[in-house]
Tab-separated table of C-alpha atoms in Angstrom:
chain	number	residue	atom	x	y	z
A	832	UNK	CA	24.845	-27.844	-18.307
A	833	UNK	CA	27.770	-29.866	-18.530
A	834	UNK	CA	30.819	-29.597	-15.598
A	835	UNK	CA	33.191	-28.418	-17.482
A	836	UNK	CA	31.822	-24.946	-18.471
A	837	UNK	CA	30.399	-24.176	-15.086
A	838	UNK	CA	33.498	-24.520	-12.315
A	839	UNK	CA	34.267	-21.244	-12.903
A	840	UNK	CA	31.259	-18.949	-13.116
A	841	UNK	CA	30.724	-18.923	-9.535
A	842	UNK	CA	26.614	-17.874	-9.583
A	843	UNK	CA	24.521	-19.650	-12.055
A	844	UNK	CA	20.769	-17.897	-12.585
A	845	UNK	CA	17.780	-19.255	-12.348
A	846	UNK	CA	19.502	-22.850	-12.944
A	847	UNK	CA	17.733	-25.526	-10.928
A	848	UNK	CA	19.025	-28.825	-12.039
A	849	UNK	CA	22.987	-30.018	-13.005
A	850	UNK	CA	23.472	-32.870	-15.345
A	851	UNK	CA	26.586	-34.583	-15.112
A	852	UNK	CA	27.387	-37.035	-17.291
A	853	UNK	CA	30.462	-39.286	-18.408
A	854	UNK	CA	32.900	-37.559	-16.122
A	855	UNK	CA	35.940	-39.543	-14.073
A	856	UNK	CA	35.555	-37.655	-10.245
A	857	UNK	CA	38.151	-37.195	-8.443
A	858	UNK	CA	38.081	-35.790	-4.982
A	859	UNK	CA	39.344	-32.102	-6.407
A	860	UNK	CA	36.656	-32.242	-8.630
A	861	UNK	CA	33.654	-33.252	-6.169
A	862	UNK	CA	34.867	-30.581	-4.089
A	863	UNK	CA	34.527	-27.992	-7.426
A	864	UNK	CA	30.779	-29.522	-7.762
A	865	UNK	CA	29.949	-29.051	-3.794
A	866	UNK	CA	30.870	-25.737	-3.991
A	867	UNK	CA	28.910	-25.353	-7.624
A	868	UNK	CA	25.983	-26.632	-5.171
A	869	UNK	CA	26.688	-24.014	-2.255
A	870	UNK	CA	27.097	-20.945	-4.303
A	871	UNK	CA	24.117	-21.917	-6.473
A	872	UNK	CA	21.540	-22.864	-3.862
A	873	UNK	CA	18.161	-22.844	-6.470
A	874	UNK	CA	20.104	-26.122	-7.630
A	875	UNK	CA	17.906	-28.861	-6.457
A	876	UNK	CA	18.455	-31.760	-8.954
A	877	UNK	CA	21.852	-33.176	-9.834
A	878	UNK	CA	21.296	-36.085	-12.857
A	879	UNK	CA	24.326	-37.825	-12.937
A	880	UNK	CA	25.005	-40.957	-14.885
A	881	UNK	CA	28.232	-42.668	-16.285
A	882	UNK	CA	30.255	-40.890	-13.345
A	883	UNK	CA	32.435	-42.522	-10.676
A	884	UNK	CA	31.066	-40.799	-7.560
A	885	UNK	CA	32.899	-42.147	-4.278
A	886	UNK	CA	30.696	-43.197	-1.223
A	887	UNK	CA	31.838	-40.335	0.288
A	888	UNK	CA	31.382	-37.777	-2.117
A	889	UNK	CA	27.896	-39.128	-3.018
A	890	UNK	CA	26.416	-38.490	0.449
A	891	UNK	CA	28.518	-34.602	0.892
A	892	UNK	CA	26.308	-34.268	-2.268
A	893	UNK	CA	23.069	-35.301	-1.503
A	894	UNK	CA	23.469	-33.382	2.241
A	895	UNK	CA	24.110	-30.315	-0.437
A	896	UNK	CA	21.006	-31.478	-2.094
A	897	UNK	CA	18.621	-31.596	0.498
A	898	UNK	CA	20.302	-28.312	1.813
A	899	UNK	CA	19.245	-26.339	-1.169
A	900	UNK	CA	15.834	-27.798	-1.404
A	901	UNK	CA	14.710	-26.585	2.041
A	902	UNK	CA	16.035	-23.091	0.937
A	903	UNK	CA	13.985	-23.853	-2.479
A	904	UNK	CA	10.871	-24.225	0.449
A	905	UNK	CA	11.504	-21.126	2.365
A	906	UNK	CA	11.512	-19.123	-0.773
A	907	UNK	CA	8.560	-20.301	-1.981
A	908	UNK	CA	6.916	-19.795	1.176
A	909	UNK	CA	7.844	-16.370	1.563
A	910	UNK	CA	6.659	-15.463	-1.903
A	911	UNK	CA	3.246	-16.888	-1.212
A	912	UNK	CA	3.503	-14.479	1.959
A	913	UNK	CA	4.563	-11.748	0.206
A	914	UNK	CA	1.991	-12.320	-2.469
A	915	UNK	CA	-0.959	-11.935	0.573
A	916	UNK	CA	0.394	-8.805	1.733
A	917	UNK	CA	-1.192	-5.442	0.481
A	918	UNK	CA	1.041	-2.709	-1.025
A	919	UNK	CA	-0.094	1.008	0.073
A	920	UNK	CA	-1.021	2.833	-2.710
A	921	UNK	CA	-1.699	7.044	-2.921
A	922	UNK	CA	-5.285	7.856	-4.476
A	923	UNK	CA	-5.860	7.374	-8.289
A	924	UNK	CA	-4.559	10.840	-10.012
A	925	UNK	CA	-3.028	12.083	-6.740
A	926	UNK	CA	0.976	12.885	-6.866
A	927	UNK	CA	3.299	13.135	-4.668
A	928	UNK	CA	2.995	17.263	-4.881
A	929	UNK	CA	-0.677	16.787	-4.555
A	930	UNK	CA	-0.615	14.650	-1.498
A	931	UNK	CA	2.041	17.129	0.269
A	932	UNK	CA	-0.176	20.357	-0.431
A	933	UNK	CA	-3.370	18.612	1.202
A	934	UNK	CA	-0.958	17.592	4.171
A	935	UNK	CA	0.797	20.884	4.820
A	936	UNK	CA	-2.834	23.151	4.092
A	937	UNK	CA	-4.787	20.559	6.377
A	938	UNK	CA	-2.303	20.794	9.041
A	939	UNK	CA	-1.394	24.438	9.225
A	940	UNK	CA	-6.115	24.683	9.233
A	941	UNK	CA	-6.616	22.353	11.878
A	942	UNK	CA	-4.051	24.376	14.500
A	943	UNK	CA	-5.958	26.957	16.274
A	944	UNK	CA	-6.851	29.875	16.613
A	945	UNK	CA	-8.016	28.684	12.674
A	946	UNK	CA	-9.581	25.374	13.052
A	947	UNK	CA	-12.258	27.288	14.975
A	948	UNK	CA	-12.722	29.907	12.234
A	949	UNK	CA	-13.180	27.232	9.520
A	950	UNK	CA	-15.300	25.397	11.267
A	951	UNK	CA	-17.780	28.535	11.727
A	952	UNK	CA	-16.830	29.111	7.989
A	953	UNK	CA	-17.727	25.742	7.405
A	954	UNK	CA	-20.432	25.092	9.280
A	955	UNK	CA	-22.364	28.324	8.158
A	956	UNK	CA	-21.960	27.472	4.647
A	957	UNK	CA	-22.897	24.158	4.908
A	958	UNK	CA	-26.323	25.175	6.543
A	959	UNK	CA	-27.189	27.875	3.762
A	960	UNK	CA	-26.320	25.049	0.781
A	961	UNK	CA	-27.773	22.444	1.900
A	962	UNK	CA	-30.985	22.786	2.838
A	963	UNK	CA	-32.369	18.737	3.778
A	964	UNK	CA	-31.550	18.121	6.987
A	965	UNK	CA	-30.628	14.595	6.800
A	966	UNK	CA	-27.565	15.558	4.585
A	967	UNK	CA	-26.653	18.828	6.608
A	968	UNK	CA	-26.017	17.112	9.774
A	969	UNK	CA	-24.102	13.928	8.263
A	970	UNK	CA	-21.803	17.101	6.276
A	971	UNK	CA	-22.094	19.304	9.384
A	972	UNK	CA	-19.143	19.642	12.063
A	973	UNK	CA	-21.679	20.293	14.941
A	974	UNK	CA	-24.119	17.144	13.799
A	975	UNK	CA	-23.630	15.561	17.275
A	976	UNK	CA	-25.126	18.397	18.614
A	977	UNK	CA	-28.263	17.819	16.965
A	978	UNK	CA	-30.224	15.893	19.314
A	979	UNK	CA	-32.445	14.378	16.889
A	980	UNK	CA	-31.183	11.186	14.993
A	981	UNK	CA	-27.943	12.686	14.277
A	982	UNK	CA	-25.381	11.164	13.232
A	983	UNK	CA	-22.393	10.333	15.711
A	984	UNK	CA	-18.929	13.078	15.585
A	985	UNK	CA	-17.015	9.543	14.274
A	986	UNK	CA	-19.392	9.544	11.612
A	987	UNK	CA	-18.734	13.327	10.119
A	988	UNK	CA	-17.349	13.942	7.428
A	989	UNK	CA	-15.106	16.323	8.771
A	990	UNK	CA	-13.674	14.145	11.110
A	991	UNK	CA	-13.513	11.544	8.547
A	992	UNK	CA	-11.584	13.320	6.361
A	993	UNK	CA	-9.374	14.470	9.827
A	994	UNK	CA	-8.429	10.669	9.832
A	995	UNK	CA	-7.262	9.824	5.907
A	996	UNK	CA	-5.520	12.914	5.429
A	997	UNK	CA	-2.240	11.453	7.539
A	998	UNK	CA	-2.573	8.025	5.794
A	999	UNK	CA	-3.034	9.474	2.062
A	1000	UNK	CA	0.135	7.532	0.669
A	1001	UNK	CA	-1.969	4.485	2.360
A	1002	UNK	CA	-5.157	5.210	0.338
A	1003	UNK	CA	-6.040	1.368	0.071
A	1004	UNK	CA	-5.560	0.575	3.762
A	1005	UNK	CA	-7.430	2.707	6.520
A	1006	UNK	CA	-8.451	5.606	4.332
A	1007	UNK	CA	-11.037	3.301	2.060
A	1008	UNK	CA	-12.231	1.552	5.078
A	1009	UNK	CA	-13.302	4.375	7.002
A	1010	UNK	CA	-14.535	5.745	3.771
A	1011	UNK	CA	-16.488	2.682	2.933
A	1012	UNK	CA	-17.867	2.650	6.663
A	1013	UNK	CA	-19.054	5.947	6.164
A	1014	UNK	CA	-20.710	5.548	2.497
A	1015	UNK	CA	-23.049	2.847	3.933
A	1016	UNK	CA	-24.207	5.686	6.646
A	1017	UNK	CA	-24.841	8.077	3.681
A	1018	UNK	CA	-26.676	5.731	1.623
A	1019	UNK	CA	-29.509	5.068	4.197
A	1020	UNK	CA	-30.139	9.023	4.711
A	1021	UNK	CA	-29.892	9.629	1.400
A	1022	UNK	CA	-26.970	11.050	0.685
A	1023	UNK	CA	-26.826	11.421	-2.940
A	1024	UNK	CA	-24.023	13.231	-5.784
A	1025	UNK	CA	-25.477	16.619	-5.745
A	1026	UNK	CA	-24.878	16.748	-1.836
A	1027	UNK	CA	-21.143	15.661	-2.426
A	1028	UNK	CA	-20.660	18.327	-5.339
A	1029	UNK	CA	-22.247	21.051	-2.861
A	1030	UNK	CA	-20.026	19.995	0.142
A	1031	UNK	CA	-17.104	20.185	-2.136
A	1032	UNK	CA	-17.584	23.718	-3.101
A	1033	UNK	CA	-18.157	24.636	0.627
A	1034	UNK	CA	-15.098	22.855	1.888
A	1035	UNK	CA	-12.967	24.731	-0.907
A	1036	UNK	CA	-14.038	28.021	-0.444
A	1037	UNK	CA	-13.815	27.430	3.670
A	1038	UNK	CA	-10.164	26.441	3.107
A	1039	UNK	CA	-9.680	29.474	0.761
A	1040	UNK	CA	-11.193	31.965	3.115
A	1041	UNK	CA	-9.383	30.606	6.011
A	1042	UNK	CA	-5.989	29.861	4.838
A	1043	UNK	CA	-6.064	32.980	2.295
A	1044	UNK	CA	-5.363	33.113	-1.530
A	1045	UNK	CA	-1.483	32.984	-1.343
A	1046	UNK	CA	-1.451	29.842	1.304
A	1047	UNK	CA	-4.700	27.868	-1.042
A	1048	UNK	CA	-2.879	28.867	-4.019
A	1049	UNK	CA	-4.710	27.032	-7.180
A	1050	UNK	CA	-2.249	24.343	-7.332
A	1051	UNK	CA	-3.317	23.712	-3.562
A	1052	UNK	CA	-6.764	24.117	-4.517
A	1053	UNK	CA	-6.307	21.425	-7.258
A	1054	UNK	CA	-4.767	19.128	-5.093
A	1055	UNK	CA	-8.297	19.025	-2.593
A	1056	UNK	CA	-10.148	18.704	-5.456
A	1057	UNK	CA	-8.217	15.476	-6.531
A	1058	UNK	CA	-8.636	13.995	-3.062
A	1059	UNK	CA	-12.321	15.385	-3.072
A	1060	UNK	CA	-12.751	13.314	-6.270
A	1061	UNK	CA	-11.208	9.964	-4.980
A	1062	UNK	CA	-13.305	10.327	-1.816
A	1063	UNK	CA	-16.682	10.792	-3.946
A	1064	UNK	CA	-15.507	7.565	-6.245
A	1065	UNK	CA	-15.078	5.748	-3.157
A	1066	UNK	CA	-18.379	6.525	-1.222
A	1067	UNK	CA	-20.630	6.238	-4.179
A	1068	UNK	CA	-19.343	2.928	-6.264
């Protein structure tokens, strides 16, 4: 890019080296090419040859120079940074709408007096579907009653699913961790598809029951089942 056609456009993309070449410099004109330098600071190579650069202008250049190329550093740096850092992400096939109607249902269910009446709902229905023991008490809201080998309250589904809900719209942060945590449980009772697909239908037709069919209207009801599916994908790849 010769001189000439570049005083005047100010910003220069993407252009990282200046060749200047068989041009008489006066001091105007160094000060036109320092201020090329300042406004353009990805510049970080000036080839100059058959020029008559002063002393003086020579080193307000190469201060320019070196200026840019520690700018040049900190970009790159912060680019490598920004390449390490982990964008949230909502569940594969879950919408905005979707992720707003298991939000607003969830909360207005786990507000007494109708968190206790879904989980009686919940807990009944559980017990009459599923009928091995290892997999009721690891679906079951009242597991950590069960004094024999049951499984922690941290460790319930339930309360599991208490915990993503608020952090759907971070779906590959906490959410798949806990979920993760809680798949490895699972896997050592058992835990196999059929018990997910029953627990699905039991957690539905609690929230319908509960929350009534106007409030867990079908678009609602679709919306659970698209979370319900990214949970299952989750805990059994």
């Amino acid at each position: 890019v010769s001189t000439q056609s570049t005083w005047g456009l100010g910003k220069l993309n993407n252009l990282t080296t200046l060749s200047v070449a068989d041009n008489d410099f006066f001091e105007v004109a160094g000060q036109n090419l320092l201020t090329l330098l300042r406004k353009n600071s990805y510049i970080t190579t000036l080839r100059v040859w058959g020029n008559d650069f002063t002393p003086y202008l020579l080193n307000r250049i190469t201060r320019q120079l070196e200026v840019n190329r520690t700018l040049a550093e900190q970009r790159d740096r912060q680019a490598r940074l920004n390449s390490n850092v982990v964008q949230p992400l909502k569940p594969l096939g879950m919408s905005e709408a979707d992720i707003n109607d298991v939000q607003s249902s969830w909360k207005e269910v786990s507000n007494e007096p109708l968190w206790s009446t879904f989980l009686n709902t919940y807990e009944n229905s559980i017990q009459a579907s599923i009928s091995d023991h290892d997999a009721y008490k690891l679906f079951s809201p009242k597991a950590d009653k069960t004094p024999e080998n049951a499984a922690p309250i941290a460790q319930v589904f339930l309360t599991v699913l208490a915990n993503i809900i608020p952090s759907l719209r971070q779906w590959n942060l906490t959410p798949i961790k806990l979920l993760q945590d809680l798949a490895s449980i699972y896997k050592e009772a058992g835990i196999v598809s059929m018990h997910f697909a029953l627990a699905e239908g039991v957690l539905l037709q609690s929230l319908q029951k509960v929350l009534g069919d106007e409030r867990f209207a079908p678009e609602v009801e679709l919306s659970w089942q698209r979370l319900y599916s990214a949970i299952v994908e989750v805990m059994l790849s």
